[in-house]
PDB file of C-alpha atoms and ligand atoms in Angstrom:
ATOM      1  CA  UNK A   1      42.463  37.776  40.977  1.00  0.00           C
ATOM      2  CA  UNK A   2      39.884  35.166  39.628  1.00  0.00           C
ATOM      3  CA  UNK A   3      39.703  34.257  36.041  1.00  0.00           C
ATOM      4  CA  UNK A   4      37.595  32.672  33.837  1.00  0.00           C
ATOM      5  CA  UNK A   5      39.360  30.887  31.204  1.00  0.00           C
ATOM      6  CA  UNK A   6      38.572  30.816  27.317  1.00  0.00           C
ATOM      7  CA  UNK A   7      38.108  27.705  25.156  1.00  0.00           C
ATOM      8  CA  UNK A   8      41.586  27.864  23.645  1.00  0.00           C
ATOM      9  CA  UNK A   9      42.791  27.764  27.060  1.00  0.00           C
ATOM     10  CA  UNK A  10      40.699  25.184  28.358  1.00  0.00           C
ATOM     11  CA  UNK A  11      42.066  22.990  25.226  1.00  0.00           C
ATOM     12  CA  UNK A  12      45.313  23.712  26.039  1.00  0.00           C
ATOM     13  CA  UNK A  13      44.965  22.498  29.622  1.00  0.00           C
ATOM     14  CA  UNK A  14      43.220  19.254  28.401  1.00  0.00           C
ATOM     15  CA  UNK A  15      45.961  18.456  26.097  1.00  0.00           C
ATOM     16  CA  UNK A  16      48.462  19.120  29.018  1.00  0.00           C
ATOM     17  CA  UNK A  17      46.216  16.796  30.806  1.00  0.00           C
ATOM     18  CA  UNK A  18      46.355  13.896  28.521  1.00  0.00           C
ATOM     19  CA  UNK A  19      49.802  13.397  28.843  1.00  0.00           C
ATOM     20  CA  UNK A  20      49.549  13.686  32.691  1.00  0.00           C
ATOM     21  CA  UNK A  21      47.137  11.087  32.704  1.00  0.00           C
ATOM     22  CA  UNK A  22      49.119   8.974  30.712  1.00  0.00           C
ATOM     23  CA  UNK A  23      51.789   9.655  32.759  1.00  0.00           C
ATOM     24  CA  UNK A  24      50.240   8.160  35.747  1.00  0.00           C
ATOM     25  CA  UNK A  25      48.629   5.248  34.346  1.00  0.00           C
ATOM     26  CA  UNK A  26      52.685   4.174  33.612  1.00  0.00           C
ATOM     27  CA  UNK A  27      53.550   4.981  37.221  1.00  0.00           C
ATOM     28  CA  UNK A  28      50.581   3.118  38.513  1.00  0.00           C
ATOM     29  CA  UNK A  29      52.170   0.354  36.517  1.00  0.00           C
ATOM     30  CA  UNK A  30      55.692   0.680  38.093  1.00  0.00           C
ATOM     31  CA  UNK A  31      55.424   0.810  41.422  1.00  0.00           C
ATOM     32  CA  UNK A  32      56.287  -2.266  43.042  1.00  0.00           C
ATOM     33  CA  UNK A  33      58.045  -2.914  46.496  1.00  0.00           C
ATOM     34  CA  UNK A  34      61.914  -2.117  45.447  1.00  0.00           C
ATOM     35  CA  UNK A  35      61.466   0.704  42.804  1.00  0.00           C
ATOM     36  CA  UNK A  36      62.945   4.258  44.369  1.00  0.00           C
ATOM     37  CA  UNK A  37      61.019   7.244  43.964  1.00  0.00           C
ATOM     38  CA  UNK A  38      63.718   8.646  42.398  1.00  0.00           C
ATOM     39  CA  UNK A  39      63.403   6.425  39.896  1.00  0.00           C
ATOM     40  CA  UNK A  40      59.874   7.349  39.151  1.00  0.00           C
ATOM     41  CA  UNK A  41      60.754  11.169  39.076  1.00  0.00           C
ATOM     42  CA  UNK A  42      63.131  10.328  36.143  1.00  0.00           C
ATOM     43  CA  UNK A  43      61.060   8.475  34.391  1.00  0.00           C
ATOM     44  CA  UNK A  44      57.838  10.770  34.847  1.00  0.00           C
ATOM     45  CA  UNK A  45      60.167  13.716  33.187  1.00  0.00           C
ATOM     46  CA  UNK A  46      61.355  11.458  30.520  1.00  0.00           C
ATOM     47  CA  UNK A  47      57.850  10.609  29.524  1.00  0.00           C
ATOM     48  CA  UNK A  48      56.974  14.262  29.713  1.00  0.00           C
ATOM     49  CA  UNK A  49      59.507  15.179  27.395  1.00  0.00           C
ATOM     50  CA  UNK A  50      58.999  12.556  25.077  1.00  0.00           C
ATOM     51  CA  UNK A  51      55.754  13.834  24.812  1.00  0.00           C
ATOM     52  CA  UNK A  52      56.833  17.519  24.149  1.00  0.00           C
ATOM     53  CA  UNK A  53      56.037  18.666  27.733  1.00  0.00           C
ATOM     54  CA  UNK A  54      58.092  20.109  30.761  1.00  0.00           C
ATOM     55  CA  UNK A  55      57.291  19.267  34.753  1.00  0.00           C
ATOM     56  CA  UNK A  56      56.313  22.360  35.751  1.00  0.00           C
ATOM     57  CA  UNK A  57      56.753  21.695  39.257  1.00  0.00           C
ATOM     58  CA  UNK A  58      60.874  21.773  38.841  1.00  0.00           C
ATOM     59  CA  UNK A  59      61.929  25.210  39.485  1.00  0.00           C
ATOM     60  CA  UNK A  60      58.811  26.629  40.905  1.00  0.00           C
ATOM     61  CA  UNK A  61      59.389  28.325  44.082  1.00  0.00           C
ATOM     62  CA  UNK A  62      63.136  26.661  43.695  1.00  0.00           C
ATOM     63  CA  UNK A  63      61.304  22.975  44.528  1.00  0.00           C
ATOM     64  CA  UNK A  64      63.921  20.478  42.796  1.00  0.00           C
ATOM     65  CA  UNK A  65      62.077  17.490  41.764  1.00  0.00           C
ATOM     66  CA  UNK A  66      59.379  17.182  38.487  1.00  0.00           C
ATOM     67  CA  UNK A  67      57.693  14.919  41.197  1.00  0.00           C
ATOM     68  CA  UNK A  68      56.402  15.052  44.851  1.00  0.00           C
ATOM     69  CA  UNK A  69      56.168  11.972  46.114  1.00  0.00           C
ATOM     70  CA  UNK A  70      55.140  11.125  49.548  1.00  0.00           C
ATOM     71  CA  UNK A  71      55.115   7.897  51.632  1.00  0.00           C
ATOM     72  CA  UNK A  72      52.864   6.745  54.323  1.00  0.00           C
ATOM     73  CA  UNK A  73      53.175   9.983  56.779  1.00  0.00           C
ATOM     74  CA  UNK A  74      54.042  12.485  54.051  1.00  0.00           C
ATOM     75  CA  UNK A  75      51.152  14.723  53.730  1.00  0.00           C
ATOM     76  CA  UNK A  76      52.662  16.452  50.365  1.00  0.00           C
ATOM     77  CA  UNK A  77      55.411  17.535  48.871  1.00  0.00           C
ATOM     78  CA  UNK A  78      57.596  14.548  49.807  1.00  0.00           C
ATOM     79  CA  UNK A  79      60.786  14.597  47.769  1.00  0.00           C
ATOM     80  CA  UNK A  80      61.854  11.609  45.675  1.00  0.00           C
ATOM     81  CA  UNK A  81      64.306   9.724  47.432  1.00  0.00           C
ATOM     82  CA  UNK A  82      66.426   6.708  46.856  1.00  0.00           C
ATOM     83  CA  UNK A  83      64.722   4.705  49.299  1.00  0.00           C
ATOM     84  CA  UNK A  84      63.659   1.602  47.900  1.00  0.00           C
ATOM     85  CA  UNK A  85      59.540   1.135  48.188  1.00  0.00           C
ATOM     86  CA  UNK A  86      58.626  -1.467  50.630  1.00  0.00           C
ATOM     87  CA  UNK A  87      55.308  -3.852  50.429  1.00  0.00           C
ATOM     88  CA  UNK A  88      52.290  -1.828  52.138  1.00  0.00           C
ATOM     89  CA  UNK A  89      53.638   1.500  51.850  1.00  0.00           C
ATOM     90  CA  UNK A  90      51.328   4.129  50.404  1.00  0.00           C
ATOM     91  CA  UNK A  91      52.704   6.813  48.246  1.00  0.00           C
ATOM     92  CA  UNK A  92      50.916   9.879  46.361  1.00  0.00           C
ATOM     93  CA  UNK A  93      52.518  11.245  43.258  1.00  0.00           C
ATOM     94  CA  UNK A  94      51.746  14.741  42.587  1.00  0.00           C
ATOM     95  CA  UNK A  95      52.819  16.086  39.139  1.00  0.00           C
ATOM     96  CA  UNK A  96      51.991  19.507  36.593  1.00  0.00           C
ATOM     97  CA  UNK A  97      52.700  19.206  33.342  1.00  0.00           C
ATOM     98  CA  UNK A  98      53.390  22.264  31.212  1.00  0.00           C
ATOM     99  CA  UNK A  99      52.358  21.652  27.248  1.00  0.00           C
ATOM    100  CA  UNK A 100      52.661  24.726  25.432  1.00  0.00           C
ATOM    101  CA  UNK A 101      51.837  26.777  28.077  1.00  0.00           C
ATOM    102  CA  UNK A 102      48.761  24.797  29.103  1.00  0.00           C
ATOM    103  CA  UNK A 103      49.062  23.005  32.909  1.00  0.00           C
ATOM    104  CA  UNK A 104      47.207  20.434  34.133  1.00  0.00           C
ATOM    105  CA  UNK A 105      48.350  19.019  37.972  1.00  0.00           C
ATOM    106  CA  UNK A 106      47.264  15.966  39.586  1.00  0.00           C
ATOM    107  CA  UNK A 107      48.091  14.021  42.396  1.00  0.00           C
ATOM    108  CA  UNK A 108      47.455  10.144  42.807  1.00  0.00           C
ATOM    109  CA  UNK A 109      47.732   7.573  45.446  1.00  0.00           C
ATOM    110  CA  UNK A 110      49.003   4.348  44.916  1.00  0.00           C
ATOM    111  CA  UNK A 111      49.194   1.177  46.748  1.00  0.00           C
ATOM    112  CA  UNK A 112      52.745  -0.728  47.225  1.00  0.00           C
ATOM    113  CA  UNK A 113      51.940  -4.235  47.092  1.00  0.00           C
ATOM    114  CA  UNK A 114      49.543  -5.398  49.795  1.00  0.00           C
ATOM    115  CA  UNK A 115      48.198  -2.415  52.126  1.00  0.00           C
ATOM    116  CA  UNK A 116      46.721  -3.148  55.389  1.00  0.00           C
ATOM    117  CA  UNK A 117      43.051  -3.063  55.392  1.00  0.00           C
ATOM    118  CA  UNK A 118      43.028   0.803  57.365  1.00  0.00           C
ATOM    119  CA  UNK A 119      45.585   2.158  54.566  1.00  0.00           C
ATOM    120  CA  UNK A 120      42.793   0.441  52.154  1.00  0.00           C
ATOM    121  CA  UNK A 121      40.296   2.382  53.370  1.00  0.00           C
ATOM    122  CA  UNK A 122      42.160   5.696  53.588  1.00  0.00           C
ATOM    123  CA  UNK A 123      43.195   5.691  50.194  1.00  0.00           C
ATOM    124  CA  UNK A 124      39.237   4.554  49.010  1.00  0.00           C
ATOM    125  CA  UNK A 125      37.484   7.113  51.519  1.00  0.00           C
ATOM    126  CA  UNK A 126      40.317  10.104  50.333  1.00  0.00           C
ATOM    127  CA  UNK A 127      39.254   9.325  46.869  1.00  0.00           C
ATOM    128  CA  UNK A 128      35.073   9.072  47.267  1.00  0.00           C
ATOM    129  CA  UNK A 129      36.187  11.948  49.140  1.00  0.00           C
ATOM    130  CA  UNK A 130      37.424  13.538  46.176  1.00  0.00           C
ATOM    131  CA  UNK A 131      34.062  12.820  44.271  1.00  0.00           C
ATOM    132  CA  UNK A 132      31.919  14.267  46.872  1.00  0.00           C
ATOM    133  CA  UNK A 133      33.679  17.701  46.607  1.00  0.00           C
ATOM    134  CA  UNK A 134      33.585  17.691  42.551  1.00  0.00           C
ATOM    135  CA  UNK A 135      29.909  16.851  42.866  1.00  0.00           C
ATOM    136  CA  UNK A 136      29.604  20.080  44.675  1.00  0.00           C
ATOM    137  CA  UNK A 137      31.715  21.804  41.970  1.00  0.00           C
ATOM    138  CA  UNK A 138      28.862  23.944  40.276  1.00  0.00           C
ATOM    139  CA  UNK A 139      27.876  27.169  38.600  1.00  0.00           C
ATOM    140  CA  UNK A 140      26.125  29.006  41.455  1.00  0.00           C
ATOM    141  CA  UNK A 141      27.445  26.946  44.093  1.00  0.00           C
ATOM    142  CA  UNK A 142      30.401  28.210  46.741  1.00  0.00           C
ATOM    143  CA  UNK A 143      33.596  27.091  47.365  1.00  0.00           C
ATOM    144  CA  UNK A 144      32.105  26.342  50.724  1.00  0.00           C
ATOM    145  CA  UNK A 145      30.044  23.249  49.470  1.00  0.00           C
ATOM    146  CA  UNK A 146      32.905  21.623  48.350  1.00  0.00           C
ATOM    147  CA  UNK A 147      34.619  21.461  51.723  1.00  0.00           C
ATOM    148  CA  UNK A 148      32.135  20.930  53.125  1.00  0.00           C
ATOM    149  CA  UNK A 149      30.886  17.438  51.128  1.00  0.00           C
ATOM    150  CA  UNK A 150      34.690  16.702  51.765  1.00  0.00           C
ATOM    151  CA  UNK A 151      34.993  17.121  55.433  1.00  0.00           C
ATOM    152  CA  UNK A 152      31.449  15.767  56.599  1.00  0.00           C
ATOM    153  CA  UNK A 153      32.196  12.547  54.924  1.00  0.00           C
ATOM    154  CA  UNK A 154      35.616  12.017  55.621  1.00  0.00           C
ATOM    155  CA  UNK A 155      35.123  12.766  59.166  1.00  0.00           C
ATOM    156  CA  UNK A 156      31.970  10.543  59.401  1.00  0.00           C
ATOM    157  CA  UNK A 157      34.540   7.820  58.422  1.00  0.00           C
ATOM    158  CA  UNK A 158      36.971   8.401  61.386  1.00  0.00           C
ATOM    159  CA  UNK A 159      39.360  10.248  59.531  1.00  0.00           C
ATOM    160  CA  UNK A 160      40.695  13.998  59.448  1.00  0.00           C
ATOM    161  CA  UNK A 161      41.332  16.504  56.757  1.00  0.00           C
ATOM    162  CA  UNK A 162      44.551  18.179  56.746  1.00  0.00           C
ATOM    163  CA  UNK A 163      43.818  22.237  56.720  1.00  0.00           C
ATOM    164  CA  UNK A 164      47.401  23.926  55.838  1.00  0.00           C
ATOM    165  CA  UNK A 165      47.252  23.112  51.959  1.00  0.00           C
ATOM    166  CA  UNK A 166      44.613  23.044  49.458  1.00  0.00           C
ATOM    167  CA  UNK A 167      43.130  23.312  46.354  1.00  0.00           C
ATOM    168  CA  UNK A 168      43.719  26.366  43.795  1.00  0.00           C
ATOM    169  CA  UNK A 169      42.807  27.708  40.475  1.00  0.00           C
ATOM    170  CA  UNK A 170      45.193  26.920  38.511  1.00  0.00           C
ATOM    171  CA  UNK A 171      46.918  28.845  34.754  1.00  0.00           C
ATOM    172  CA  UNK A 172      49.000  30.443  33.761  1.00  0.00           C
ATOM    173  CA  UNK A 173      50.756  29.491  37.037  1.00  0.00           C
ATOM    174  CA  UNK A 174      50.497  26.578  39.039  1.00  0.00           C
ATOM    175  CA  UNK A 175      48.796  28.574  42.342  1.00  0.00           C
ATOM    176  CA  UNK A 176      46.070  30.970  41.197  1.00  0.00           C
ATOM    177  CA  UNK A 177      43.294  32.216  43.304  1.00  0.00           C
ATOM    178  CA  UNK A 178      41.008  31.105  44.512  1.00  0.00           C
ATOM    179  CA  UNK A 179      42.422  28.990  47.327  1.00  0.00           C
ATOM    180  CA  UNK A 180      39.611  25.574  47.896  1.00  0.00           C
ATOM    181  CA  UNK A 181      39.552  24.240  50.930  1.00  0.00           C
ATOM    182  CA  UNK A 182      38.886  20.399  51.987  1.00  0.00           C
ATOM    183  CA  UNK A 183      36.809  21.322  55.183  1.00  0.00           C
ATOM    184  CA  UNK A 184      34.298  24.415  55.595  1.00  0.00           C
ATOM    185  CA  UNK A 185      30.608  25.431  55.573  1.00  0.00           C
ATOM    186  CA  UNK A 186      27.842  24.944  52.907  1.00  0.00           C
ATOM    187  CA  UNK A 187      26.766  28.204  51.139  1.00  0.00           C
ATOM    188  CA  UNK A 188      29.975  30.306  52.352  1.00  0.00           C
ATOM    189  CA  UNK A 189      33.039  31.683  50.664  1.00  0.00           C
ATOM    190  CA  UNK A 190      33.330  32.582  46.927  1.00  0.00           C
ATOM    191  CA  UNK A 191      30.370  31.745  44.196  1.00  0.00           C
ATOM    192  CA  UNK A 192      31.485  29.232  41.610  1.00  0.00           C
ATOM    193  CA  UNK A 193      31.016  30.545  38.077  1.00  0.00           C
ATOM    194  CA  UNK A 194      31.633  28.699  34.700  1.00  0.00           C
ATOM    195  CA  UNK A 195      34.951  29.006  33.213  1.00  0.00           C
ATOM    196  CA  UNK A 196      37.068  29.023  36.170  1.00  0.00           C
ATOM    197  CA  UNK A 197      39.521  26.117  36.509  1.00  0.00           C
ATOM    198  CA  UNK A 198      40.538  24.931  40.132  1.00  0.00           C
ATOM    199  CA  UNK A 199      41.621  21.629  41.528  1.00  0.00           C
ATOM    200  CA  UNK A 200      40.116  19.654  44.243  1.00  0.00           C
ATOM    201  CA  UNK A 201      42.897  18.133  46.402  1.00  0.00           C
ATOM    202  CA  UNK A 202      41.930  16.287  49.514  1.00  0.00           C
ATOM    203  CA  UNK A 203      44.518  14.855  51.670  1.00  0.00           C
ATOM    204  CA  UNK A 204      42.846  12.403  54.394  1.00  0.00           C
ATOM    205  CA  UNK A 205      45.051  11.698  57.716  1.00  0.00           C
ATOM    206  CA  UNK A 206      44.244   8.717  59.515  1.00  0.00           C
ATOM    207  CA  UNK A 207      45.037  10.658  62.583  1.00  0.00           C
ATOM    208  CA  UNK A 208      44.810  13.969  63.712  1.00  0.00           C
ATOM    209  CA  UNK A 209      45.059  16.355  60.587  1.00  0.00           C
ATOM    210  CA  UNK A 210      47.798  18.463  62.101  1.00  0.00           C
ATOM    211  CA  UNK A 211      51.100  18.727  59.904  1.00  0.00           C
ATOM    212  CA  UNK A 212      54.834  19.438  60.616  1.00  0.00           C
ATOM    213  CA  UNK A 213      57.474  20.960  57.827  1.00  0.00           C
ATOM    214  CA  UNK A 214      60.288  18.396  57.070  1.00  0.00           C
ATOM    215  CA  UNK A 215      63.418  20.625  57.388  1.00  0.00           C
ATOM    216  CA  UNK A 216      63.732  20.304  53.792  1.00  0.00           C
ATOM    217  CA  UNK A 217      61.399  23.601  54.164  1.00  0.00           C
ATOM    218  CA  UNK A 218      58.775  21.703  52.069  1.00  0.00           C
ATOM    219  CA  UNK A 219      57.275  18.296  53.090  1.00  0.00           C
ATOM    220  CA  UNK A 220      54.835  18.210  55.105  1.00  0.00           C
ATOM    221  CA  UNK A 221      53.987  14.727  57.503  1.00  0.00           C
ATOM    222  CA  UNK A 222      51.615  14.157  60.213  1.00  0.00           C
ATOM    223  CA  UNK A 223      52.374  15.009  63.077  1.00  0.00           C
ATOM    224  CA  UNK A 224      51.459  11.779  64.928  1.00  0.00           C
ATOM    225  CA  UNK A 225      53.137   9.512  62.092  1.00  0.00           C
ATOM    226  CA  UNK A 226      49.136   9.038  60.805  1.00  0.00           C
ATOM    227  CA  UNK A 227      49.614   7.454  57.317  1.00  0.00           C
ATOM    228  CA  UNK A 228      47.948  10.401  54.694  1.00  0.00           C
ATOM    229  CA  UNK A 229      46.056   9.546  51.031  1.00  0.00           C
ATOM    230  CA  UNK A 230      45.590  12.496  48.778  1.00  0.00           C
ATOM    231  CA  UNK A 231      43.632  12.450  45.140  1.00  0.00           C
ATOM    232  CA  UNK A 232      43.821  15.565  43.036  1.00  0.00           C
ATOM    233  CA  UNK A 233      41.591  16.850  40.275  1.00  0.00           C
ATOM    234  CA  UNK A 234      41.677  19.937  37.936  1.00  0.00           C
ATOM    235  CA  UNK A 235      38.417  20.664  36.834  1.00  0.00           C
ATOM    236  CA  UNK A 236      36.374  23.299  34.796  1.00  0.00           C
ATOM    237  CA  UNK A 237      33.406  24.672  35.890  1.00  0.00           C
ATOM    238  CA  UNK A 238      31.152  24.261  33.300  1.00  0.00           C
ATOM    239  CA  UNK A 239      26.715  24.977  32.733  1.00  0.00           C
ATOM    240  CA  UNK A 240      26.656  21.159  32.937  1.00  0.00           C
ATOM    241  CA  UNK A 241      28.566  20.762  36.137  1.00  0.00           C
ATOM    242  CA  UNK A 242      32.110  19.940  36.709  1.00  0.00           C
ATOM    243  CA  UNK A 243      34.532  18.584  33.756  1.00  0.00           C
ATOM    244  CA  UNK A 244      37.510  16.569  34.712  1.00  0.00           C
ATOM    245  CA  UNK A 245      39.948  17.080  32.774  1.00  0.00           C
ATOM    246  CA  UNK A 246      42.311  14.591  34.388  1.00  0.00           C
ATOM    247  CA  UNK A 247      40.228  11.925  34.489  1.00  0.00           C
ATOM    248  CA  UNK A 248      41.871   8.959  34.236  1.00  0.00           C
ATOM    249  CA  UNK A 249      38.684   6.556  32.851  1.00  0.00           C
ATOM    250  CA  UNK A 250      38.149   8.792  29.812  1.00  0.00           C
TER     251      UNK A 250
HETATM  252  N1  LIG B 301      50.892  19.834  42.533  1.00  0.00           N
HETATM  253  C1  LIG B 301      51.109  20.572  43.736  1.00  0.00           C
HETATM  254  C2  LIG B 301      49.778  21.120  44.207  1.00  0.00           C
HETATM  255  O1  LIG B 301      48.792  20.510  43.949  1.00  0.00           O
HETATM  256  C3  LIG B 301      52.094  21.651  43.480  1.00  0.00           C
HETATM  257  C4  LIG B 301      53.208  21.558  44.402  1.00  0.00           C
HETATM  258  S1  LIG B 301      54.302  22.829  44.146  1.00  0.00           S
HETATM  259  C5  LIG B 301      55.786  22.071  44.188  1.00  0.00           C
HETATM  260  O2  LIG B 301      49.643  22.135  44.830  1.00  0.00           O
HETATM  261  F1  LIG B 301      56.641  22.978  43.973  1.00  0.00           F
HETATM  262  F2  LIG B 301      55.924  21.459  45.322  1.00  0.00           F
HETATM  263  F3  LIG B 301      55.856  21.179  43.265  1.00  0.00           F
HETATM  264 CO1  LIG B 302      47.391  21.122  42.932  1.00  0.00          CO
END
């Protein structure tokens, strides 16, 4: 079932939000070569608490962490690790936090010291990327036009777009209908109407787009040992287009 949400809840998710994006912006600051992801998982659901929220991620579906964080070849869902971060890695941090009820989830990736100039690139296409699809994020439109923005300009810069995970509406629960997907065909699939919330979640392989399950029985890599970028938006469909509500340049 697709909802629309109310105003209340829409507040609820932007104040959730807040403290996700503040969240991040401290991560972005940690991560050096020689801090553990680990590390960063504590400290994300320390700050979360501190700021009256819960990871929301922890528990669901049994997953352990409040983080996913996932290096170089993880597409998603990599678990945090004692593994030390090394200079040029690339690492996405995908987080929900739960404020009174209210979730907001967004995933980010971040550089580890000096990346290559190809891992540049796949982290600044993933995120234009990102962009393109929320662009496309309109009353009236489909969920077509967003994969489809996605794809044809990911692809027209040599790289692939991973098709076994994607976006979702999103409250009361992390995975609502509808699912969004990164690739597809303009005017197909579901119209776009205001008040639904959804997140736009690209994740851009360098190499082919096809995925393997870690036997952890929940991170997914490339299967080709690609490096993968991901950027991750929750958004409202609004009269005026699409609001971000984890935007992180408020
Ligand atoms: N934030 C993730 C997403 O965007 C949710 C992962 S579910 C978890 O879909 F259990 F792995 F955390
Ligand atoms: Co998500």
């Amino acid at each position: 079932m697709i909802t629309r949400k109310s105003k209340r809840e829409i507040e609820q998710m932007q104040a959730a939000a807040d403290v996700l994006v503040a969240c991040h912006k401290e991560i972005g600051k940690m991560i050096k070569p020689g801090i553990t992801t680990l590390e960063i998982d504590a400290f994300a659901e320390k700050f979360m608490a501190d700021h009256g929220a819960t990871p929301e991620q922890k528990g669901y579906n049994g997953y352990p962490y409040a983080i996913c964080a996932s290096v170089n070849d993880e597409i998603c869902h990599g678990f945090p690790t004692d593994e030390k971060l090394k200079d040029g890695d690339i690492v996405t941090i995908d987080m929900v936090v739960n404020l009174n009820g209210g979730l907001a989830d967004s995933a980010w990736t971040y550089a580890v010291g000096n990346v290559d100039p190809v891992g540049q690139r796949l982290m600044d296409v993933t995120k234009t990327a990102l962009y393109k699809g929320i662009e496309q994020a309109q009353a009236g439109n489909r969920i077509g036009d967003i994969g489809h923005a996605i794809q044809s300009y990911a692809e027209e810069e040599g790289f692939s777009v991973v098709r076994d995970f994607t976006g979702h509406g999103i409250g009361p629960t992390i995975h609502e209908d509808p699912h969004v997907p990164h690739f597809g065909l303009p005017n197909k699939g579901l119209r776009l109407k205001e008040g639904m919330v959804i997140t736009i979640e690209p994740m851009i392989n360098e190499g082919t787009w096809e995925s393997q399950m870690d036997d952890n029985g929940w991170t997914a890599r490339t299967i080709d040992k690609g490096r993968s970028a991901q950027y991750e938006h929750q958004i409202v469909i609004t009269k005026e287009g699409a609001m971000i509500l984890t935007d992180q340049d408020r």
